Amino acid sequence: MEEKKGVAAMAKAVYLHIPFCEHICYYCDFNKVFLKNQPVDDYLDALEREIILSLEQYPTDTIETIFIGGGTPTALNEAQMKRLMDMVARHLLPLASPNLEYSVEANPNFVSAEKLDTMKQGGVNRVSFGVQTFDDGGLERIGRTHRADDVFATVTEAAKRFDNISIDLMFGLPEQTLEQIERDLDLAFELPIQHVSSYSLILEPHTVFAIQERKGKLRLPGEDIEVAMYLKVMETLERRGLKQYEISNYSLEGRESRHNQVYWRNEEYYGFGAGAHSYLNGERRANIAPIPHYIKAEGLPVRNTTTLETVEKMEEELFLGLRMRQGVSFATFESKYGVSMRSVFGHVLTELEAKRLIETTDTHVRLTESGLPLANEAFAAFIGEARVNDTHGQASHS
């Protein structure tokens, strides 16, 4: 079975990975290293080479979003941050659309007024701060080095330059209570912010927390408490004017993260940097992760490439798109794949509707309110379940 033919999609989103941190948090499994004694300037050289090569091999006519993440991009010193901004200005901003969204992740205690100025002058118009919690004891327990006072000072300083500011909060942390979640939310609304991302703690392999869990030394809230925390976050943020537009994301109208929506809509994007992932020409690519090997790479520093079958793209369309509160458009699905969603996944949709995990409108399928805390069950239901008749190149009807 083949997708509906048309003009090849061009990637219009860019992710740049800065893998350096001043400190490694106990829950983090992203590709990152301690900043001290790292070859940062050599890394920036390699990053620029990759950008140039990738744009030559996979050109685009417009870039609509840029996101610099990590690691901790603001762990770079002022000169390195200026160099990074200049690199983006040289190679990416000439392709930028007039309404470019340009975001940088920031740590509340590693971003000076000078760095904020450099970012602003470089074209950045959105900053995302990794707050996690306002409870100083909780911050210490998860290995964060900033404290609540740092958050208020830094976000207030950033608001003098930017009118699109997001913070990350976490729930389900060690020894965290529902009352602390309520306090975190109250304090969040004392900040000049337009967006909140709220994530539950996930125990990833090879992290400090995973080791503590195996030793029985990690005291986490129970599953029922964690669900109550999620519902409290959702209800409070909605009531106070931040609309939920994705399972973990809330914003004022028009301040949704356009970059992240590229991922959820299963659209193509560039990923530059050690360990970064790209989705180009229907292929998912993972870059070399170890920094020394990334720096020495000849040509594009790609470690592996996966060419997706059409049925895999269809499955991704559903389990990524259902993260968004508006859900997945029937018309968009049919436009992309040349078959109706119900002809491919009708049996799954019927099953999930019966469980009241999803609901359908005339135009979309989406998670129900009661389905939000059980989203992973709904997502998993689509894996390996596309019903396609390979002989005739058409999806079979359920």
mmCIF file of N, CA and C in Angstrom, residues 18-26 31-38 70-77 106-111 143-146:
data_model
loop_
_atom_site.group_PDB
_atom_site.id
_atom_site.type_symbol
_atom_site.label_atom_id
_atom_site.label_comp_id
_atom_site.label_asym_id
_atom_site.label_seq_id
_atom_site.Cartn_x
_atom_site.Cartn_y
_atom_site.Cartn_z
ATOM 1 N N ILE A 18 21.930 20.889 22.569
ATOM 2 C CA ILE A 18 23.127 21.318 23.301
ATOM 3 C C ILE A 18 23.252 20.392 24.506
ATOM 4 N N PRO A 19 24.163 19.411 24.464
ATOM 5 C CA PRO A 19 24.132 18.312 25.440
ATOM 6 C C PRO A 19 24.889 18.569 26.735
ATOM 7 N N PHE A 20 25.157 19.832 27.045
ATOM 8 C CA PHE A 20 25.984 20.131 28.211
ATOM 9 C C PHE A 20 25.130 20.593 29.387
ATOM 10 N N CYS A 21 25.501 20.130 30.583
ATOM 11 C CA CYS A 21 24.800 20.518 31.808
ATOM 12 C C CYS A 21 25.821 20.865 32.881
ATOM 13 N N GLU A 22 25.441 21.795 33.756
ATOM 14 C CA GLU A 22 26.266 22.090 34.926
ATOM 15 C C GLU A 22 26.102 21.007 35.990
ATOM 16 N N HIS A 23 24.981 20.287 35.917
ATOM 17 C CA HIS A 23 24.679 19.260 36.916
ATOM 18 C C HIS A 23 23.703 18.277 36.282
ATOM 19 N N ILE A 24 23.804 16.998 36.617
ATOM 20 C CA ILE A 24 22.913 15.983 36.056
ATOM 21 C C ILE A 24 21.805 15.683 37.062
ATOM 22 N N CYS A 25 20.557 15.917 36.666
ATOM 23 C CA CYS A 25 19.418 15.676 37.552
ATOM 24 C C CYS A 25 19.179 14.174 37.709
ATOM 25 N N TYR A 26 18.583 13.799 38.830
ATOM 26 C CA TYR A 26 18.472 12.385 39.178
ATOM 27 C C TYR A 26 17.507 11.604 38.287
ATOM 28 N N ASN A 31 20.521 12.737 26.351
ATOM 29 C CA ASN A 31 21.934 12.707 25.999
ATOM 30 C C ASN A 31 22.585 13.994 26.498
ATOM 31 N N LYS A 32 23.370 13.871 27.577
ATOM 32 C CA LYS A 32 23.953 15.058 28.188
ATOM 33 C C LYS A 32 25.220 14.672 28.939
ATOM 34 N N VAL A 33 26.095 15.663 29.193
ATOM 35 C CA VAL A 33 27.323 15.444 29.945
ATOM 36 C C VAL A 33 27.587 16.671 30.805
ATOM 37 N N PHE A 34 28.430 16.488 31.838
ATOM 38 C CA PHE A 34 28.873 17.632 32.618
ATOM 39 C C PHE A 34 29.626 18.604 31.713
ATOM 40 N N LEU A 35 29.385 19.879 31.906
ATOM 41 C CA LEU A 35 29.984 20.901 31.048
ATOM 42 C C LEU A 35 31.494 21.008 31.238
ATOM 43 N N LYS A 36 31.954 20.836 32.484
ATOM 44 C CA LYS A 36 33.360 21.078 32.797
ATOM 45 C C LYS A 36 34.280 20.200 31.945
ATOM 46 N N ASN A 37 35.282 20.842 31.350
ATOM 47 C CA ASN A 37 36.315 20.174 30.542
ATOM 48 C C ASN A 37 35.780 19.552 29.255
ATOM 49 N N GLN A 38 34.594 19.952 28.827
ATOM 50 C CA GLN A 38 34.046 19.434 27.578
ATOM 51 C C GLN A 38 34.493 20.307 26.394
ATOM 52 N N GLY A 70 18.245 20.643 25.355
ATOM 53 C CA GLY A 70 19.408 19.948 25.858
ATOM 54 C C GLY A 70 19.048 18.794 26.771
ATOM 55 N N GLY A 71 20.022 18.481 27.661
ATOM 56 C CA GLY A 71 21.040 19.356 28.175
ATOM 57 C C GLY A 71 20.493 20.670 28.687
ATOM 58 N N THR A 72 21.387 21.619 28.767
ATOM 59 C CA THR A 72 21.041 22.962 29.218
ATOM 60 C C THR A 72 21.702 23.975 28.299
ATOM 61 N N PRO A 73 21.001 24.474 27.284
ATOM 62 C CA PRO A 73 21.613 25.454 26.383
ATOM 63 C C PRO A 73 22.206 26.651 27.114
ATOM 64 N N THR A 74 21.551 27.085 28.195
ATOM 65 C CA THR A 74 22.046 28.266 28.899
ATOM 66 C C THR A 74 23.250 27.957 29.777
ATOM 67 N N ALA A 75 23.720 26.690 29.792
ATOM 68 C CA ALA A 75 24.984 26.387 30.463
ATOM 69 C C ALA A 75 26.174 26.901 29.655
ATOM 70 N N LEU A 76 25.968 27.196 28.374
ATOM 71 C CA LEU A 76 27.023 27.818 27.572
ATOM 72 C C LEU A 76 27.385 29.169 28.168
ATOM 73 N N ASN A 77 28.656 29.560 28.053
ATOM 74 C CA ASN A 77 29.016 30.900 28.522
ATOM 75 C C ASN A 77 28.536 31.946 27.510
ATOM 76 N N ALA A 106 15.890 26.941 29.183
ATOM 77 C CA ALA A 106 16.767 27.644 30.112
ATOM 78 C C ALA A 106 16.652 27.055 31.511
ATOM 79 N N ASN A 107 17.767 27.060 32.213
ATOM 80 C CA ASN A 107 17.790 26.660 33.620
ATOM 81 C C ASN A 107 17.717 27.931 34.458
ATOM 82 N N PRO A 108 16.847 27.992 35.457
ATOM 83 C CA PRO A 108 16.666 29.248 36.200
ATOM 84 C C PRO A 108 17.925 29.805 36.842
ATOM 85 N N ASN A 109 18.929 28.970 37.136
ATOM 86 C CA ASN A 109 20.127 29.533 37.769
ATOM 87 C C ASN A 109 21.348 29.527 36.860
ATOM 88 N N PHE A 110 21.140 29.331 35.554
ATOM 89 C CA PHE A 110 22.262 29.410 34.620
ATOM 90 C C PHE A 110 21.947 30.324 33.450
ATOM 91 N N VAL A 111 21.176 31.368 33.687
ATOM 92 C CA VAL A 111 20.913 32.321 32.609
ATOM 93 C C VAL A 111 21.013 33.734 33.176
ATOM 94 N N GLY A 143 17.679 16.478 42.599
ATOM 95 C CA GLY A 143 18.999 16.805 42.074
ATOM 96 C C GLY A 143 19.085 18.110 41.319
ATOM 97 N N ARG A 144 18.074 18.965 41.467
ATOM 98 C CA ARG A 144 18.130 20.280 40.817
ATOM 99 C C ARG A 144 18.958 21.223 41.683
ATOM 100 N N THR A 145 19.678 22.142 41.052
ATOM 101 C CA THR A 145 20.549 23.049 41.796
ATOM 102 C C THR A 145 19.936 24.424 42.005
ATOM 103 N N HIS A 146 18.847 24.748 41.294
ATOM 104 C CA HIS A 146 18.205 26.044 41.521
ATOM 105 C C HIS A 146 17.210 25.934 42.674
#
